[in-house]
């Protein structure tokens, strides 16, 4: 099975400052169709998850442009250019390349200092 | 607007059964894969099961194979998770999640609010 490893697991950030979350996979996430099926989700406290980014770098509708995704192969990053109070929550990466099993990272908790 | 509403959670004893339901609205239900994802208390997300639009394919995480089944009724815009032989470690919030229309690799885009399943004696 593909293992997804996120770091850090806890990320205290000052409002207005950038934040960066790493997600690494145990195998390359490049599919034979040349696409990379790595997605990012946000889960605010007490809420259901919400997808932010699909296929590495594509922002979902309504997602603020301060969120961006990048990476390739086995190393991926979610960046928040300037953290706002509403960004507090847990962020998960998820791979879909190695089907039939979707696997998630452990989650990274973003909190305000 | 896409809505997914789960129901059927509750307290059940180890070895017992429970059936979760999820009704979708705001989209053409029959055009999408549908899935269940769970989250144990204070823990991360774990994909559980998924079913194709025409029920022609079903997949499960290893830990629930042989105990859980997934089905759907496109006429009722609903997907179900039948959970048998429940274990304490199945305790979690179970989320209904919409999969893709096409390649299952594209993953989940919308989630329900979740329903809590507690397995305890």
mmCIF file with all atom_site columns, N, CA and C in Angstrom, chain A residues 22-80:
data_model
loop_
_atom_site.group_PDB
_atom_site.id
_atom_site.type_symbol
_atom_site.label_atom_id
_atom_site.label_alt_id
_atom_site.label_comp_id
_atom_site.label_asym_id
_atom_site.label_entity_id
_atom_site.label_seq_id
_atom_site.pdbx_PDB_ins_code
_atom_site.Cartn_x
_atom_site.Cartn_y
_atom_site.Cartn_z
_atom_site.occupancy
_atom_site.B_iso_or_equiv
_atom_site.pdbx_formal_charge
_atom_site.auth_seq_id
_atom_site.auth_comp_id
_atom_site.auth_asym_id
_atom_site.auth_atom_id
_atom_site.pdbx_PDB_model_num
ATOM 1   N N  . UNK A 1 22 ? 4.009   19.751 3.948   1.00 0.00 ? 22 UNK A N  1
ATOM 2   C CA . UNK A 1 22 ? 4.617   18.771 3.061   1.00 0.00 ? 22 UNK A CA 1
ATOM 3   C C  . UNK A 1 22 ? 3.849   17.451 3.096   1.00 0.00 ? 22 UNK A C  1
ATOM 4   N N  . UNK A 1 23 ? 3.765   16.811 1.948   1.00 0.00 ? 23 UNK A N  1
ATOM 5   C CA . UNK A 1 23 ? 3.145   15.494 1.839   1.00 0.00 ? 23 UNK A CA 1
ATOM 6   C C  . UNK A 1 23 ? 4.046   14.641 0.957   1.00 0.00 ? 23 UNK A C  1
ATOM 7   N N  . UNK A 1 24 ? 4.489   13.523 1.491   1.00 0.00 ? 24 UNK A N  1
ATOM 8   C CA . UNK A 1 24 ? 5.356   12.632 0.733   1.00 0.00 ? 24 UNK A CA 1
ATOM 9   C C  . UNK A 1 24 ? 4.727   11.257 0.613   1.00 0.00 ? 24 UNK A C  1
ATOM 10  N N  . UNK A 1 25 ? 4.848   10.667 -0.557  1.00 0.00 ? 25 UNK A N  1
ATOM 11  C CA . UNK A 1 25 ? 4.284   9.342  -0.786  1.00 0.00 ? 25 UNK A CA 1
ATOM 12  C C  . UNK A 1 25 ? 5.404   8.308  -0.877  1.00 0.00 ? 25 UNK A C  1
ATOM 13  N N  . UNK A 1 26 ? 5.073   7.067  -0.507  1.00 0.00 ? 26 UNK A N  1
ATOM 14  C CA . UNK A 1 26 ? 6.067   5.998  -0.514  1.00 0.00 ? 26 UNK A CA 1
ATOM 15  C C  . UNK A 1 26 ? 6.352   5.487  -1.926  1.00 0.00 ? 26 UNK A C  1
ATOM 16  N N  . UNK A 1 27 ? 5.476   5.849  -2.867  1.00 0.00 ? 27 UNK A N  1
ATOM 17  C CA . UNK A 1 27 ? 5.676   5.502  -4.267  1.00 0.00 ? 27 UNK A CA 1
ATOM 18  C C  . UNK A 1 27 ? 5.304   6.718  -5.123  1.00 0.00 ? 27 UNK A C  1
ATOM 19  N N  . UNK A 1 28 ? 5.851   6.784  -6.300  1.00 0.00 ? 28 UNK A N  1
ATOM 20  C CA . UNK A 1 28 ? 5.505   7.881  -7.202  1.00 0.00 ? 28 UNK A CA 1
ATOM 21  C C  . UNK A 1 28 ? 4.004   7.906  -7.455  1.00 0.00 ? 28 UNK A C  1
ATOM 22  N N  . UNK A 1 29 ? 3.459   9.119  -7.499  1.00 0.00 ? 29 UNK A N  1
ATOM 23  C CA . UNK A 1 29 ? 2.023   9.269  -7.748  1.00 0.00 ? 29 UNK A CA 1
ATOM 24  C C  . UNK A 1 29 ? 1.727   9.619  -9.210  1.00 0.00 ? 29 UNK A C  1
ATOM 25  N N  . UNK A 1 30 ? 2.716   9.486  -10.058 1.00 0.00 ? 30 UNK A N  1
ATOM 26  C CA . UNK A 1 30 ? 2.486   9.706  -11.480 1.00 0.00 ? 30 UNK A CA 1
ATOM 27  C C  . UNK A 1 30 ? 1.861   8.452  -12.064 1.00 0.00 ? 30 UNK A C  1
ATOM 28  N N  . UNK A 1 31 ? 0.662   8.587  -12.583 1.00 0.00 ? 31 UNK A N  1
ATOM 29  C CA . UNK A 1 31 ? -0.043  7.442  -13.163 1.00 0.00 ? 31 UNK A CA 1
ATOM 30  C C  . UNK A 1 31 ? 0.463   7.178  -14.579 1.00 0.00 ? 31 UNK A C  1
ATOM 31  N N  . UNK A 1 32 ? 0.153   6.005  -15.104 1.00 0.00 ? 32 UNK A N  1
ATOM 32  C CA . UNK A 1 32 ? 0.555   5.680  -16.483 1.00 0.00 ? 32 UNK A CA 1
ATOM 33  C C  . UNK A 1 32 ? -0.115  6.594  -17.503 1.00 0.00 ? 32 UNK A C  1
ATOM 34  N N  . UNK A 1 33 ? -1.186  7.284  -17.092 1.00 0.00 ? 33 UNK A N  1
ATOM 35  C CA . UNK A 1 33 ? -1.796  8.243  -18.000 1.00 0.00 ? 33 UNK A CA 1
ATOM 36  C C  . UNK A 1 33 ? -1.129  9.620  -17.928 1.00 0.00 ? 33 UNK A C  1
ATOM 37  N N  . UNK A 1 34 ? -0.032  9.691  -17.171 1.00 0.00 ? 34 UNK A N  1
ATOM 38  C CA . UNK A 1 34 ? 0.795   10.898 -17.013 1.00 0.00 ? 34 UNK A CA 1
ATOM 39  C C  . UNK A 1 34 ? 0.220   11.922 -16.041 1.00 0.00 ? 34 UNK A C  1
ATOM 40  N N  . UNK A 1 35 ? -0.963  11.673 -15.520 1.00 0.00 ? 35 UNK A N  1
ATOM 41  C CA . UNK A 1 35 ? -1.531  12.561 -14.522 1.00 0.00 ? 35 UNK A CA 1
ATOM 42  C C  . UNK A 1 35 ? -1.057  12.149 -13.125 1.00 0.00 ? 35 UNK A C  1
ATOM 43  N N  . UNK A 1 36 ? -1.111  13.105 -12.195 1.00 0.00 ? 36 UNK A N  1
ATOM 44  C CA . UNK A 1 36 ? -0.741  12.852 -10.795 1.00 0.00 ? 36 UNK A CA 1
ATOM 45  C C  . UNK A 1 36 ? -1.959  13.128 -9.936  1.00 0.00 ? 36 UNK A C  1
ATOM 46  N N  . UNK A 1 37 ? -2.451  12.078 -9.288  1.00 0.00 ? 37 UNK A N  1
ATOM 47  C CA . UNK A 1 37 ? -3.720  12.170 -8.547  1.00 0.00 ? 37 UNK A CA 1
ATOM 48  C C  . UNK A 1 37 ? -3.462  12.390 -7.058  1.00 0.00 ? 37 UNK A C  1
ATOM 49  N N  . UNK A 1 38 ? -3.020  13.607 -6.746  1.00 0.00 ? 38 UNK A N  1
ATOM 50  C CA . UNK A 1 38 ? -2.757  14.014 -5.378  1.00 0.00 ? 38 UNK A CA 1
ATOM 51  C C  . UNK A 1 38 ? -3.660  15.203 -5.067  1.00 0.00 ? 38 UNK A C  1
ATOM 52  N N  . UNK A 1 39 ? -4.446  15.049 -4.012  1.00 0.00 ? 39 UNK A N  1
ATOM 53  C CA . UNK A 1 39 ? -5.460  16.046 -3.689  1.00 0.00 ? 39 UNK A CA 1
ATOM 54  C C  . UNK A 1 39 ? -5.272  16.520 -2.252  1.00 0.00 ? 39 UNK A C  1
ATOM 55  N N  . UNK A 1 40 ? -5.779  17.721 -1.964  1.00 0.00 ? 40 UNK A N  1
ATOM 56  C CA . UNK A 1 40 ? -5.679  18.306 -0.617  1.00 0.00 ? 40 UNK A CA 1
ATOM 57  C C  . UNK A 1 40 ? -7.064  18.660 -0.092  1.00 0.00 ? 40 UNK A C  1
ATOM 58  N N  . UNK A 1 41 ? -7.256  18.402 1.213   1.00 0.00 ? 41 UNK A N  1
ATOM 59  C CA . UNK A 1 41 ? -8.519  18.700 1.875   1.00 0.00 ? 41 UNK A CA 1
ATOM 60  C C  . UNK A 1 41 ? -8.265  19.518 3.126   1.00 0.00 ? 41 UNK A C  1
ATOM 61  N N  . UNK A 1 42 ? -9.243  20.345 3.458   1.00 0.00 ? 42 UNK A N  1
ATOM 62  C CA . UNK A 1 42 ? -9.227  21.127 4.695   1.00 0.00 ? 42 UNK A CA 1
ATOM 63  C C  . UNK A 1 42 ? -10.383 20.662 5.569   1.00 0.00 ? 42 UNK A C  1
ATOM 64  N N  . UNK A 1 43 ? -10.125 20.482 6.847   1.00 0.00 ? 43 UNK A N  1
ATOM 65  C CA . UNK A 1 43 ? -11.196 20.171 7.796   1.00 0.00 ? 43 UNK A CA 1
ATOM 66  C C  . UNK A 1 43 ? -11.140 21.174 8.938   1.00 0.00 ? 43 UNK A C  1
ATOM 67  N N  . UNK A 1 44 ? -12.047 22.118 8.905   1.00 0.00 ? 44 UNK A N  1
ATOM 68  C CA . UNK A 1 44 ? -12.127 23.095 9.991   1.00 0.00 ? 44 UNK A CA 1
ATOM 69  C C  . UNK A 1 44 ? -12.705 22.432 11.233  1.00 0.00 ? 44 UNK A C  1
ATOM 70  N N  . UNK A 1 45 ? -12.445 22.993 12.402  1.00 0.00 ? 45 UNK A N  1
ATOM 71  C CA . UNK A 1 45 ? -12.937 22.387 13.655  1.00 0.00 ? 45 UNK A CA 1
ATOM 72  C C  . UNK A 1 45 ? -14.445 22.171 13.622  1.00 0.00 ? 45 UNK A C  1
ATOM 73  N N  . UNK A 1 46 ? -14.853 20.939 13.903  1.00 0.00 ? 46 UNK A N  1
ATOM 74  C CA . UNK A 1 46 ? -16.269 20.607 13.974  1.00 0.00 ? 46 UNK A CA 1
ATOM 75  C C  . UNK A 1 46 ? -16.966 20.488 12.641  1.00 0.00 ? 46 UNK A C  1
ATOM 76  N N  . UNK A 1 47 ? -16.210 20.543 11.544  1.00 0.00 ? 47 UNK A N  1
ATOM 77  C CA . UNK A 1 47 ? -16.827 20.480 10.223  1.00 0.00 ? 47 UNK A CA 1
ATOM 78  C C  . UNK A 1 47 ? -16.361 19.249 9.436   1.00 0.00 ? 47 UNK A C  1
ATOM 79  N N  . UNK A 1 48 ? -17.057 19.001 8.346   1.00 0.00 ? 48 UNK A N  1
ATOM 80  C CA . UNK A 1 48 ? -16.650 17.949 7.420   1.00 0.00 ? 48 UNK A CA 1
ATOM 81  C C  . UNK A 1 48 ? -15.476 18.441 6.591   1.00 0.00 ? 48 UNK A C  1
ATOM 82  N N  . UNK A 1 49 ? -14.735 17.508 6.027   1.00 0.00 ? 49 UNK A N  1
ATOM 83  C CA . UNK A 1 49 ? -13.659 17.922 5.118   1.00 0.00 ? 49 UNK A CA 1
ATOM 84  C C  . UNK A 1 49 ? -14.221 18.626 3.886   1.00 0.00 ? 49 UNK A C  1
ATOM 85  N N  . UNK A 1 50 ? -13.331 19.411 3.285   1.00 0.00 ? 50 UNK A N  1
ATOM 86  C CA . UNK A 1 50 ? -13.668 20.158 2.060   1.00 0.00 ? 50 UNK A CA 1
ATOM 87  C C  . UNK A 1 50 ? -12.462 20.062 1.156   1.00 0.00 ? 50 UNK A C  1
ATOM 88  N N  . UNK A 1 51 ? -12.683 19.769 -0.107  1.00 0.00 ? 51 UNK A N  1
ATOM 89  C CA . UNK A 1 51 ? -11.529 19.696 -1.005  1.00 0.00 ? 51 UNK A CA 1
ATOM 90  C C  . UNK A 1 51 ? -11.071 21.092 -1.391  1.00 0.00 ? 51 UNK A C  1
ATOM 91  N N  . UNK A 1 52 ? -9.770  21.303 -1.360  1.00 0.00 ? 52 UNK A N  1
ATOM 92  C CA . UNK A 1 52 ? -9.171  22.578 -1.738  1.00 0.00 ? 52 UNK A CA 1
ATOM 93  C C  . UNK A 1 52 ? -8.506  22.511 -3.107  1.00 0.00 ? 52 UNK A C  1
ATOM 94  N N  . UNK A 1 53 ? -7.750  21.427 -3.292  1.00 0.00 ? 53 UNK A N  1
ATOM 95  C CA . UNK A 1 53 ? -6.882  21.287 -4.455  1.00 0.00 ? 53 UNK A CA 1
ATOM 96  C C  . UNK A 1 53 ? -7.042  19.877 -5.019  1.00 0.00 ? 53 UNK A C  1
ATOM 97  N N  . UNK A 1 54 ? -7.133  19.739 -6.334  1.00 0.00 ? 54 UNK A N  1
ATOM 98  C CA . UNK A 1 54 ? -7.139  18.421 -6.946  1.00 0.00 ? 54 UNK A CA 1
ATOM 99  C C  . UNK A 1 54 ? -6.041  18.328 -7.994  1.00 0.00 ? 54 UNK A C  1
ATOM 100 N N  . UNK A 1 55 ? -5.552  17.125 -8.150  1.00 0.00 ? 55 UNK A N  1
ATOM 101 C CA . UNK A 1 55 ? -4.447  16.845 -9.076  1.00 0.00 ? 55 UNK A CA 1
ATOM 102 C C  . UNK A 1 55 ? -3.314  17.854 -8.920  1.00 0.00 ? 55 UNK A C  1
ATOM 103 N N  . UNK A 1 56 ? -2.792  17.898 -7.722  1.00 0.00 ? 56 UNK A N  1
ATOM 104 C CA . UNK A 1 56 ? -1.573  18.625 -7.321  1.00 0.00 ? 56 UNK A CA 1
ATOM 105 C C  . UNK A 1 56 ? -1.777  20.127 -7.174  1.00 0.00 ? 56 UNK A C  1
ATOM 106 N N  . UNK A 1 57 ? -2.350  20.772 -8.190  1.00 0.00 ? 57 UNK A N  1
ATOM 107 C CA . UNK A 1 57 ? -2.275  22.233 -8.199  1.00 0.00 ? 57 UNK A CA 1
ATOM 108 C C  . UNK A 1 57 ? -3.549  22.945 -8.656  1.00 0.00 ? 57 UNK A C  1
ATOM 109 N N  . UNK A 1 58 ? -4.622  22.213 -8.841  1.00 0.00 ? 58 UNK A N  1
ATOM 110 C CA . UNK A 1 58 ? -5.865  22.818 -9.327  1.00 0.00 ? 58 UNK A CA 1
ATOM 111 C C  . UNK A 1 58 ? -6.776  23.190 -8.170  1.00 0.00 ? 58 UNK A C  1
ATOM 112 N N  . UNK A 1 59 ? -7.014  24.492 -8.007  1.00 0.00 ? 59 UNK A N  1
ATOM 113 C CA . UNK A 1 59 ? -7.865  24.951 -6.912  1.00 0.00 ? 59 UNK A CA 1
ATOM 114 C C  . UNK A 1 59 ? -9.331  24.703 -7.226  1.00 0.00 ? 59 UNK A C  1
ATOM 115 N N  . UNK A 1 60 ? -10.076 24.245 -6.228  1.00 0.00 ? 60 UNK A N  1
ATOM 116 C CA . UNK A 1 60 ? -11.512 24.077 -6.398  1.00 0.00 ? 60 UNK A CA 1
ATOM 117 C C  . UNK A 1 60 ? -12.208 25.437 -6.429  1.00 0.00 ? 60 UNK A C  1
ATOM 118 N N  . UNK A 1 61 ? -13.402 25.433 -6.982  1.00 0.00 ? 61 UNK A N  1
ATOM 119 C CA . UNK A 1 61 ? -14.196 26.651 -7.063  1.00 0.00 ? 61 UNK A CA 1
ATOM 120 C C  . UNK A 1 61 ? -14.447 27.204 -5.660  1.00 0.00 ? 61 UNK A C  1
ATOM 121 N N  . UNK A 1 62 ? -14.234 28.505 -5.513  1.00 0.00 ? 62 UNK A N  1
ATOM 122 C CA . UNK A 1 62 ? -14.494 29.142 -4.224  1.00 0.00 ? 62 UNK A CA 1
ATOM 123 C C  . UNK A 1 62 ? -13.325 29.110 -3.254  1.00 0.00 ? 62 UNK A C  1
ATOM 124 N N  . UNK A 1 63 ? -12.272 28.416 -3.608  1.00 0.00 ? 63 UNK A N  1
ATOM 125 C CA . UNK A 1 63 ? -11.094 28.353 -2.727  1.00 0.00 ? 63 UNK A CA 1
ATOM 126 C C  . UNK A 1 63 ? -10.253 29.612 -2.940  1.00 0.00 ? 63 UNK A C  1
ATOM 127 N N  . UNK A 1 64 ? -9.921  30.321 -1.874  1.00 0.00 ? 64 UNK A N  1
ATOM 128 C CA . UNK A 1 64 ? -9.141  31.560 -2.028  1.00 0.00 ? 64 UNK A CA 1
ATOM 129 C C  . UNK A 1 64 ? -7.790  31.299 -2.695  1.00 0.00 ? 64 UNK A C  1
ATOM 130 N N  . UNK A 1 65 ? -7.337  32.273 -3.450  1.00 0.00 ? 65 UNK A N  1
ATOM 131 C CA . UNK A 1 65 ? -6.086  32.069 -4.190  1.00 0.00 ? 65 UNK A CA 1
ATOM 132 C C  . UNK A 1 65 ? -4.850  32.137 -3.297  1.00 0.00 ? 65 UNK A C  1
ATOM 133 N N  . UNK A 1 66 ? -5.024  32.348 -2.007  1.00 0.00 ? 66 UNK A N  1
ATOM 134 C CA . UNK A 1 66 ? -3.860  32.249 -1.109  1.00 0.00 ? 66 UNK A CA 1
ATOM 135 C C  . UNK A 1 66 ? -3.440  30.781 -0.901  1.00 0.00 ? 66 UNK A C  1
ATOM 136 N N  . UNK A 1 67 ? -4.307  29.853 -1.307  1.00 0.00 ? 67 UNK A N  1
ATOM 137 C CA . UNK A 1 67 ? -3.966  28.440 -1.248  1.00 0.00 ? 67 UNK A CA 1
ATOM 138 C C  . UNK A 1 67 ? -3.382  28.007 -2.591  1.00 0.00 ? 67 UNK A C  1
ATOM 139 N N  . UNK A 1 68 ? -2.260  27.295 -2.528  1.00 0.00 ? 68 UNK A N  1
ATOM 140 C CA . UNK A 1 68 ? -1.676  26.776 -3.756  1.00 0.00 ? 68 UNK A CA 1
ATOM 141 C C  . UNK A 1 68 ? -1.036  25.422 -3.491  1.00 0.00 ? 68 UNK A C  1
ATOM 142 N N  . UNK A 1 69 ? -1.042  24.587 -4.515  1.00 0.00 ? 69 UNK A N  1
ATOM 143 C CA . UNK A 1 69 ? -0.451  23.262 -4.412  1.00 0.00 ? 69 UNK A CA 1
ATOM 144 C C  . UNK A 1 69 ? 0.623   23.093 -5.464  1.00 0.00 ? 69 UNK A C  1
ATOM 145 N N  . UNK A 1 70 ? 1.648   22.343 -5.102  1.00 0.00 ? 70 UNK A N  1
ATOM 146 C CA . UNK A 1 70 ? 2.730   22.088 -6.045  1.00 0.00 ? 70 UNK A CA 1
ATOM 147 C C  . UNK A 1 70 ? 3.360   20.740 -5.733  1.00 0.00 ? 70 UNK A C  1
ATOM 148 N N  . UNK A 1 71 ? 4.302   20.342 -6.595  1.00 0.00 ? 71 UNK A N  1
ATOM 149 C CA . UNK A 1 71 ? 5.026   19.112 -6.361  1.00 0.00 ? 71 UNK A CA 1
ATOM 150 C C  . UNK A 1 71 ? 4.965   18.162 -7.527  1.00 0.00 ? 71 UNK A C  1
ATOM 151 N N  . UNK A 1 72 ? 5.674   17.063 -7.378  1.00 0.00 ? 72 UNK A N  1
ATOM 152 C CA . UNK A 1 72 ? 5.701   16.038 -8.417  1.00 0.00 ? 72 UNK A CA 1
ATOM 153 C C  . UNK A 1 72 ? 6.273   14.748 -7.845  1.00 0.00 ? 72 UNK A C  1
ATOM 154 N N  . UNK A 1 73 ? 5.990   13.647 -8.526  1.00 0.00 ? 73 UNK A N  1
ATOM 155 C CA . UNK A 1 73 ? 6.563   12.372 -8.118  1.00 0.00 ? 73 UNK A CA 1
ATOM 156 C C  . UNK A 1 73 ? 6.097   11.907 -6.755  1.00 0.00 ? 73 UNK A C  1
ATOM 157 N N  . UNK A 1 74 ? 6.939   12.121 -5.755  1.00 0.00 ? 74 UNK A N  1
ATOM 158 C CA . UNK A 1 74 ? 6.610   11.686 -4.388  1.00 0.00 ? 74 UNK A CA 1
ATOM 159 C C  . UNK A 1 74 ? 6.550   12.845 -3.392  1.00 0.00 ? 74 UNK A C  1
ATOM 160 N N  . UNK A 1 75 ? 6.875   14.039 -3.820  1.00 0.00 ? 75 UNK A N  1
ATOM 161 C CA . UNK A 1 75 ? 6.942   15.188 -2.906  1.00 0.00 ? 75 UNK A CA 1
ATOM 162 C C  . UNK A 1 75 ? 5.981   16.304 -3.318  1.00 0.00 ? 75 UNK A C  1
ATOM 163 N N  . UNK A 1 76 ? 5.119   16.672 -2.383  1.00 0.00 ? 76 UNK A N  1
ATOM 164 C CA . UNK A 1 76 ? 4.083   17.649 -2.678  1.00 0.00 ? 76 UNK A CA 1
ATOM 165 C C  . UNK A 1 76 ? 3.967   18.651 -1.532  1.00 0.00 ? 76 UNK A C  1
ATOM 166 N N  . UNK A 1 77 ? 3.481   19.847 -1.872  1.00 0.00 ? 77 UNK A N  1
ATOM 167 C CA . UNK A 1 77 ? 3.385   20.915 -0.882  1.00 0.00 ? 77 UNK A CA 1
ATOM 168 C C  . UNK A 1 77 ? 2.094   21.690 -1.048  1.00 0.00 ? 77 UNK A C  1
ATOM 169 N N  . UNK A 1 78 ? 1.472   21.981 0.081   1.00 0.00 ? 78 UNK A N  1
ATOM 170 C CA . UNK A 1 78 ? 0.341   22.911 0.123   1.00 0.00 ? 78 UNK A CA 1
ATOM 171 C C  . UNK A 1 78 ? 0.836   24.175 0.806   1.00 0.00 ? 78 UNK A C  1
ATOM 172 N N  . UNK A 1 79 ? 0.631   25.305 0.159   1.00 0.00 ? 79 UNK A N  1
ATOM 173 C CA . UNK A 1 79 ? 1.078   26.574 0.727   1.00 0.00 ? 79 UNK A CA 1
ATOM 174 C C  . UNK A 1 79 ? -0.098  27.514 0.927   1.00 0.00 ? 79 UNK A C  1
ATOM 175 N N  . UNK A 1 80 ? -0.055  28.220 2.044   1.00 0.00 ? 80 UNK A N  1
ATOM 176 C CA . UNK A 1 80 ? -0.992  29.304 2.304   1.00 0.00 ? 80 UNK A CA 1
ATOM 177 C C  . UNK A 1 80 ? -0.138  30.568 2.340   1.00 0.00 ? 80 UNK A C  1
#
